[in-house]
PDB file of C-alpha atoms in Angstrom:
ATOM      1  CA  THR I  56      -8.591   9.248 -10.555  1.00 46.00           C
ATOM      2  CA  PHE I  57     -11.364  10.241 -12.514  1.00 48.00           C
ATOM      3  CA  GLY I  58     -13.243   6.752 -12.433  1.00 56.00           C
ATOM      4  CA  LYS I  59      -9.842   5.270 -13.273  1.00 67.00           C
ATOM      5  CA  TYR I  60      -9.378   3.566  -9.911  1.00 73.00           C
ATOM      6  CA  SER I  61     -10.334   0.061 -10.425  1.00 82.00           C
ATOM      7  CA  GLY I  62      -8.250  -0.285 -13.636  1.00 87.00           C
ATOM      8  CA  LEU I  63      -5.230   1.529 -11.697  1.00 90.00           C
ATOM      9  CA  MET I  64      -5.726  -1.041  -8.709  1.00 93.00           C
ATOM     10  CA  ARG I  65      -5.887  -4.003 -11.164  1.00 95.00           C
ATOM     11  CA  ARG I  66      -2.570  -2.784 -12.704  1.00 96.00           C
ATOM     12  CA  ALA I  67      -0.724  -2.027  -9.673  1.00 97.00           C
ATOM     13  CA  ILE I  68      -1.743  -5.912  -8.475  1.00 97.00           C
ATOM     14  CA  GLU I  69      -0.565  -7.195 -11.598  1.00 97.00           C
ATOM     15  CA  LEU I  70       2.800  -5.298 -11.162  1.00 98.00           C
ATOM     16  CA  MET I  71       3.146  -6.980  -8.167  1.00 98.00           C
ATOM     17  CA  GLU I  72       3.643 -10.514  -9.595  1.00 98.00           C
ATOM     18  CA  ILE I  73       2.217 -12.205  -6.877  1.00 99.00           C
ATOM     19  CA  GLU I  74       2.939 -16.118  -6.612  1.00 98.00           C
ATOM     20  CA  GLN I  75       0.333 -18.787  -5.423  1.00 98.00           C
ATOM     21  CA  SER I  76       1.804 -19.265  -2.166  1.00 99.00           C
ATOM     22  CA  ASP I  77       2.571 -15.654  -1.364  1.00 99.00           C
ATOM     23  CA  LYS I  78       1.827 -14.336   2.128  1.00 99.00           C
ATOM     24  CA  ILE I  79       0.900 -10.695   1.910  1.00 99.00           C
ATOM     25  CA  LEU I  80       0.198  -8.070   4.282  1.00 99.00           C
ATOM     26  CA  ASP I  81      -2.195  -5.367   3.292  1.00 99.00           C
ATOM     27  CA  LEU I  82      -1.685  -2.130   5.187  1.00 99.00           C
ATOM     28  CA  GLY I  83      -4.810   0.002   5.705  1.00 98.00           C
ATOM     29  CA  ALA I  84      -6.864  -2.712   3.959  1.00 98.00           C
ATOM     30  CA  GLY I  85      -9.901  -0.668   4.070  1.00 97.00           C
ATOM     31  CA  THR I  86     -12.980  -2.395   2.354  1.00 97.00           C
ATOM     32  CA  GLY I  87     -11.359  -5.551   1.262  1.00 97.00           C
ATOM     33  CA  LYS I  88     -11.697  -4.759  -2.434  1.00 96.00           C
ATOM     34  CA  ASN I  89      -7.850  -4.917  -2.949  1.00 97.00           C
ATOM     35  CA  ALA I  90      -7.461  -8.062  -0.913  1.00 98.00           C
ATOM     36  CA  CYS I  91     -10.145  -9.671  -3.203  1.00 97.00           C
ATOM     37  CA  LEU I  92      -7.984  -8.789  -6.286  1.00 96.00           C
ATOM     38  CA  MET I  93      -4.880 -10.012  -4.759  1.00 98.00           C
ATOM     39  CA  ALA I  94      -6.656 -13.522  -3.899  1.00 98.00           C
ATOM     40  CA  LYS I  95      -7.166 -14.292  -7.351  1.00 97.00           C
ATOM     41  CA  TYR I  96      -3.578 -15.183  -7.290  1.00 98.00           C
ATOM     42  CA  ILE I  97      -2.819 -17.033  -4.588  1.00 98.00           C
ATOM     43  CA  SER I  98      -3.659 -20.830  -4.029  1.00 97.00           C
ATOM     44  CA  GLN I  99      -4.740 -22.222  -0.477  1.00 96.00           C
ATOM     45  CA  ASP I 100      -0.907 -22.307   0.430  1.00 98.00           C
ATOM     46  CA  GLY I 101      -1.064 -18.490   0.121  1.00 98.00           C
ATOM     47  CA  GLU I 102      -2.639 -15.910   2.787  1.00 98.00           C
ATOM     48  CA  ILE I 103      -3.634 -12.330   2.870  1.00 99.00           C
ATOM     49  CA  VAL I 104      -3.957 -10.676   6.327  1.00 99.00           C
ATOM     50  CA  GLY I 105      -5.355  -6.995   6.002  1.00 99.00           C
ATOM     51  CA  LEU I 106      -4.805  -4.681   8.915  1.00 99.00           C
ATOM     52  CA  ASP I 107      -7.447  -1.520   9.765  1.00 98.00           C
ATOM     53  CA  ILE I 108      -8.953   0.304  12.361  1.00 98.00           C
ATOM     54  CA  SER I 109     -12.158   1.514  10.942  1.00 98.00           C
ATOM     55  CA  ASP I 110     -15.135  -0.796  12.351  1.00 98.00           C
ATOM     56  CA  GLU I 111     -16.846   0.144   9.102  1.00 98.00           C
ATOM     57  CA  MET I 112     -14.045  -0.680   6.896  1.00 98.00           C
ATOM     58  CA  ILE I 113     -13.654  -4.092   8.737  1.00 98.00           C
ATOM     59  CA  SER I 114     -17.419  -4.963   8.332  1.00 98.00           C
ATOM     60  CA  GLN I 115     -17.205  -4.116   4.612  1.00 98.00           C
ATOM     61  CA  PHE I 116     -13.920  -6.119   4.326  1.00 98.00           C
ATOM     62  CA  GLU I 117     -15.633  -9.006   6.184  1.00 98.00           C
ATOM     63  CA  ARG I 118     -18.565  -9.232   3.997  1.00 98.00           C
ATOM     64  CA  ARG I 119     -16.640  -9.043   0.889  1.00 97.00           C
ATOM     65  CA  CYS I 120     -14.101 -11.547   1.634  1.00 96.00           C
ATOM     66  CA  LYS I 121     -16.427 -14.141   3.339  1.00 96.00           C
ATOM     67  CA  ASN I 122     -15.844 -16.879   1.113  1.00 96.00           C
ATOM     68  CA  LEU I 123     -12.097 -16.602   0.946  1.00 97.00           C
ATOM     69  CA  THR I 124     -10.631 -18.716   3.593  1.00 96.00           C
ATOM     70  CA  ASN I 125      -7.131 -17.715   3.221  1.00 97.00           C
ATOM     71  CA  VAL I 126      -8.203 -13.931   3.741  1.00 98.00           C
ATOM     72  CA  LYS I 127      -8.710 -12.276   6.952  1.00 98.00           C
ATOM     73  CA  ILE I 128      -8.502  -8.619   8.705  1.00 98.00           C
ATOM     74  CA  LEU I 129      -7.538  -7.810  11.941  1.00 98.00           C
ATOM     75  CA  ASN I 130      -8.209  -4.549  13.755  1.00 98.00           C
ATOM     76  CA  LYS I 131      -4.849  -3.425  14.083  1.00 98.00           C
ATOM     77  CA  ARG I 132      -2.846   0.189  13.968  1.00 98.00           C
ATOM     78  CA  ILE I 133      -0.450   0.329  11.115  1.00 99.00           C
ATOM     79  CA  ASP I 134       1.434   3.299  12.640  1.00 98.00           C
ATOM     80  CA  GLN I 135       2.556   1.504  15.817  1.00 97.00           C
ATOM     81  CA  PRO I 136       5.163  -1.215  15.987  1.00 97.00           C
ATOM     82  CA  LEU I 137       3.931  -4.949  14.668  1.00 97.00           C
ATOM     83  CA  ASP I 138       4.825  -8.281  15.465  1.00 94.00           C
ATOM     84  CA  TYR I 139       4.947  -9.936  12.262  1.00 96.00           C
ATOM     85  CA  ASP I 140       8.829 -10.351  12.224  1.00 95.00           C
ATOM     86  CA  GLY I 141       9.681 -11.627   8.819  1.00 97.00           C
ATOM     87  CA  TYR I 142       6.501 -13.437   7.834  1.00 98.00           C
ATOM     88  CA  PHE I 143       5.312 -11.866   4.967  1.00 99.00           C
ATOM     89  CA  ASP I 144       6.269 -12.255   1.057  1.00 99.00           C
ATOM     90  CA  LYS I 145       4.842  -9.141   0.063  1.00 99.00           C
ATOM     91  CA  VAL I 146       3.720  -5.753   1.614  1.00 99.00           C
ATOM     92  CA  PHE I 147       1.051  -3.665   0.136  1.00 99.00           C
ATOM     93  CA  ILE I 148      -0.100  -0.333   1.070  1.00 99.00           C
ATOM     94  CA  SER I 149      -2.857   1.614  -1.267  1.00 97.00           C
ATOM     95  CA  PHE I 150      -3.750   5.458  -0.897  1.00 96.00           C
ATOM     96  CA  VAL I 151      -2.751   5.186   2.859  1.00 97.00           C
ATOM     97  CA  LEU I 152       0.812   6.482   3.400  1.00 98.00           C
ATOM     98  CA  HIS I 153      -0.067  10.042   2.200  1.00 97.00           C
ATOM     99  CA  GLY I 154      -2.624  10.273   4.916  1.00 97.00           C
ATOM    100  CA  PHE I 155      -0.165  10.200   8.075  1.00 98.00           C
ATOM    101  CA  PRO I 156       2.210  12.995   9.501  1.00 98.00           C
ATOM    102  CA  GLN I 157       5.759  12.033   8.383  1.00 98.00           C
ATOM    103  CA  ASP I 158       6.879  10.373  11.486  1.00 98.00           C
ATOM    104  CA  ALA I 159       3.885   8.007  11.193  1.00 98.00           C
ATOM    105  CA  ARG I 160       5.012   7.192   7.772  1.00 98.00           C
ATOM    106  CA  MET I 161       8.358   6.465   8.568  1.00 98.00           C
ATOM    107  CA  GLN I 162       6.767   3.818  11.119  1.00 98.00           C
ATOM    108  CA  ILE I 163       4.559   2.032   8.751  1.00 99.00           C
ATOM    109  CA  ILE I 164       7.595   1.952   6.105  1.00 99.00           C
ATOM    110  CA  LYS I 165       9.499   0.444   9.230  1.00 98.00           C
ATOM    111  CA  ASN I 166       6.790  -1.880   9.906  1.00 98.00           C
ATOM    112  CA  ALA I 167       6.910  -3.242   6.205  1.00 99.00           C
ATOM    113  CA  PHE I 168      10.381  -3.787   6.575  1.00 98.00           C
ATOM    114  CA  ASN I 169      10.182  -5.883   9.947  1.00 98.00           C
ATOM    115  CA  SER I 170       7.228  -7.828   8.767  1.00 98.00           C
ATOM    116  CA  LEU I 171       8.791  -8.907   5.343  1.00 98.00           C
ATOM    117  CA  ARG I 172      11.181 -11.972   4.921  1.00 98.00           C
ATOM    118  CA  ALA I 173      14.796 -11.238   3.427  1.00 97.00           C
ATOM    119  CA  GLY I 174      13.774 -10.858  -0.194  1.00 97.00           C
ATOM    120  CA  GLY I 175      10.206  -9.798   0.156  1.00 98.00           C
ATOM    121  CA  GLU I 176       8.960  -6.962  -1.530  1.00 99.00           C
ATOM    122  CA  PHE I 177       7.159  -3.702  -0.386  1.00 99.00           C
ATOM    123  CA  PHE I 178       4.653  -2.009  -2.943  1.00 99.00           C
ATOM    124  CA  VAL I 179       3.277   1.358  -2.344  1.00 99.00           C
ATOM    125  CA  LEU I 180       0.431   2.680  -4.275  1.00 98.00           C
ATOM    126  CA  ASP I 181       0.305   6.463  -3.760  1.00 96.00           C
ATOM    127  CA  TYR I 182       0.515   9.807  -4.979  1.00 94.00           C
ATOM    128  CA  GLY I 183       4.213  10.780  -6.862  1.00 93.00           C
ATOM    129  CA  GLU I 184       6.126  13.514  -5.911  1.00 90.00           C
ATOM    130  CA  PHE I 185       5.237  16.720  -7.901  1.00 89.00           C
ATOM    131  CA  SER I 186       4.146  20.308  -7.166  1.00 88.00           C
ATOM    132  CA  LEU I 187       0.462  21.370  -6.817  1.00 88.00           C
ATOM    133  CA  ASP I 188       1.393  24.524  -8.747  1.00 87.00           C
ATOM    134  CA  ASP I 189       2.120  22.812 -11.993  1.00 89.00           C
ATOM    135  CA  MET I 190      -0.648  20.553 -11.669  1.00 86.00           C
ATOM    136  CA  PRO I 191      -3.230  20.926 -14.049  1.00 91.00           C
ATOM    137  CA  PHE I 192      -6.360  22.990 -12.763  1.00 90.00           C
ATOM    138  CA  TYR I 193      -8.882  19.965 -13.420  1.00 89.00           C
ATOM    139  CA  LEU I 194      -6.561  17.905 -11.110  1.00 88.00           C
ATOM    140  CA  LYS I 195      -5.431  20.537  -8.553  1.00 86.00           C
ATOM    141  CA  ILE I 196      -9.190  21.388  -7.581  1.00 91.00           C
ATOM    142  CA  PRO I 197     -10.425  18.201  -6.573  1.00 88.00           C
ATOM    143  CA  PHE I 198      -7.032  17.433  -4.944  1.00 87.00           C
ATOM    144  CA  LYS I 199      -7.581  20.697  -2.949  1.00 90.00           C
ATOM    145  CA  ILE I 200     -11.048  19.767  -1.916  1.00 92.00           C
ATOM    146  CA  ALA I 201     -10.753  16.026  -1.218  1.00 91.00           C
ATOM    147  CA  GLU I 202      -7.186  15.326   0.192  1.00 89.00           C
ATOM    148  CA  CYS I 203      -6.393  15.781   4.077  1.00 92.00           C
ATOM    149  CA  LYS I 204      -3.806  17.924   5.137  1.00 94.00           C
ATOM    150  CA  TYR I 205      -0.757  15.436   5.316  1.00 96.00           C
ATOM    151  CA  ALA I 206      -1.127  14.613   1.549  1.00 94.00           C
ATOM    152  CA  PHE I 207       0.241  18.205   0.648  1.00 94.00           C
ATOM    153  CA  ASP I 208       3.266  17.414   2.413  1.00 95.00           C
ATOM    154  CA  PHE I 209       3.427  13.911   1.016  1.00 95.00           C
ATOM    155  CA  ILE I 210       3.534  15.173  -2.690  1.00 94.00           C
ATOM    156  CA  LYS I 211       6.726  17.135  -1.764  1.00 95.00           C
ATOM    157  CA  ARG I 212       8.566  14.100  -0.612  1.00 96.00           C
ATOM    158  CA  ASP I 213      10.690  11.637  -2.289  1.00 96.00           C
ATOM    159  CA  LEU I 214       9.313   8.110  -1.496  1.00 97.00           C
ATOM    160  CA  ALA I 215      12.474   6.336  -2.856  1.00 97.00           C
ATOM    161  CA  LYS I 216      14.429   7.969  -0.322  1.00 98.00           C
ATOM    162  CA  MET I 217      11.875   7.249   2.452  1.00 98.00           C
ATOM    163  CA  LEU I 218      12.276   3.818   1.780  1.00 98.00           C
ATOM    164  CA  GLU I 219      15.873   3.728   1.437  1.00 97.00           C
ATOM    165  CA  SER I 220      16.257   5.491   4.604  1.00 97.00           C
ATOM    166  CA  GLU I 221      14.467   2.294   6.491  1.00 96.00           C
ATOM    167  CA  LYS I 222      16.989  -0.176   4.557  1.00 96.00           C
ATOM    168  CA  PHE I 223      14.819  -0.945   1.455  1.00 98.00           C
ATOM    169  CA  THR I 224      16.360  -1.088  -1.959  1.00 97.00           C
ATOM    170  CA  VAL I 225      14.000   0.417  -4.498  1.00 97.00           C
ATOM    171  CA  ILE I 226      13.609  -1.838  -7.282  1.00 97.00           C
ATOM    172  CA  ASP I 227      11.160  -0.153  -9.521  1.00 96.00           C
ATOM    173  CA  LYS I 228       8.701   3.216  -9.702  1.00 96.00           C
ATOM    174  CA  TYR I 229       5.597   2.413 -12.170  1.00 96.00           C
ATOM    175  CA  SER I 230       3.922   5.457 -13.317  1.00 93.00           C
ATOM    176  CA  LEU I 231       0.339   4.588 -13.441  1.00 93.00           C
ATOM    177  CA  PHE I 232      -1.244   8.284 -13.563  1.00 90.00           C
ATOM    178  CA  GLY I 233       1.454  10.276 -15.158  1.00 86.00           C
ATOM    179  CA  LYS I 234       3.707  11.652 -12.376  1.00 89.00           C
ATOM    180  CA  TYR I 235       0.585  12.049 -10.059  1.00 93.00           C
ATOM    181  CA  ILE I 236       0.063   8.209  -9.143  1.00 93.00           C
ATOM    182  CA  VAL I 237       3.144   5.868  -9.061  1.00 96.00           C
ATOM    183  CA  LEU I 238       3.624   2.162  -7.764  1.00 98.00           C
ATOM    184  CA  MET I 239       6.904   2.080  -6.070  1.00 98.00           C
ATOM    185  CA  LYS I 240       8.326  -1.205  -5.415  1.00 99.00           C
ATOM    186  CA  ALA I 241      11.401  -1.862  -2.869  1.00 99.00           C
ATOM    187  CA  ARG I 242      13.067  -5.071  -1.768  1.00 98.00           C
ATOM    188  CA  LYS I 243      14.135  -6.002   1.495  1.00 98.00           C
ATOM    189  CA  ASN I 244      17.536  -7.499   1.019  1.00 89.00           C
ATOM    190  CA  GLU I 245      19.233 -10.505   2.447  1.00 73.00           C
ATOM    191  CA  LEU I 246      20.861  -9.515   5.682  1.00 62.00           C
TER     192      LEU I 246
END
């Protein structure tokens, strides 16, 4: 993202329209940088729970968020069933979904759906759908060098259809870096 990551992340989090009392699940929470940005919008009535499995990421998250009493990280796989049945108002995943094989991606989407209350929203910040052949060389070369093998499959898939196949209603799609990086907003409808 050529030095634009922080700005992209701030914009994505603004677009989430976080309420002070929101309970937010951060899938693949990493270093906690995103959780700290989201925490600025919530009060003590709100809560952020990050999930990650990397000891190094968890350690960085704990250091970064140590003064935030309503923000925590748990060592949990996001591609295995979770037990948060309808607890969260929002679920956020940022540049993580593309790093899994398709069956695991679908489990992660299912986990987001099951973790949300009725009317809750799922936000996916990741690569959009595009052809690598049509990508400008100055973007294509870093993508080919830096990305995992699953990303090459992900960019060929229709994220909206993936979400809809797990009962989400896609509400909006924000282009944050042309067609290459998008924020998808989907809602769990009332049952």
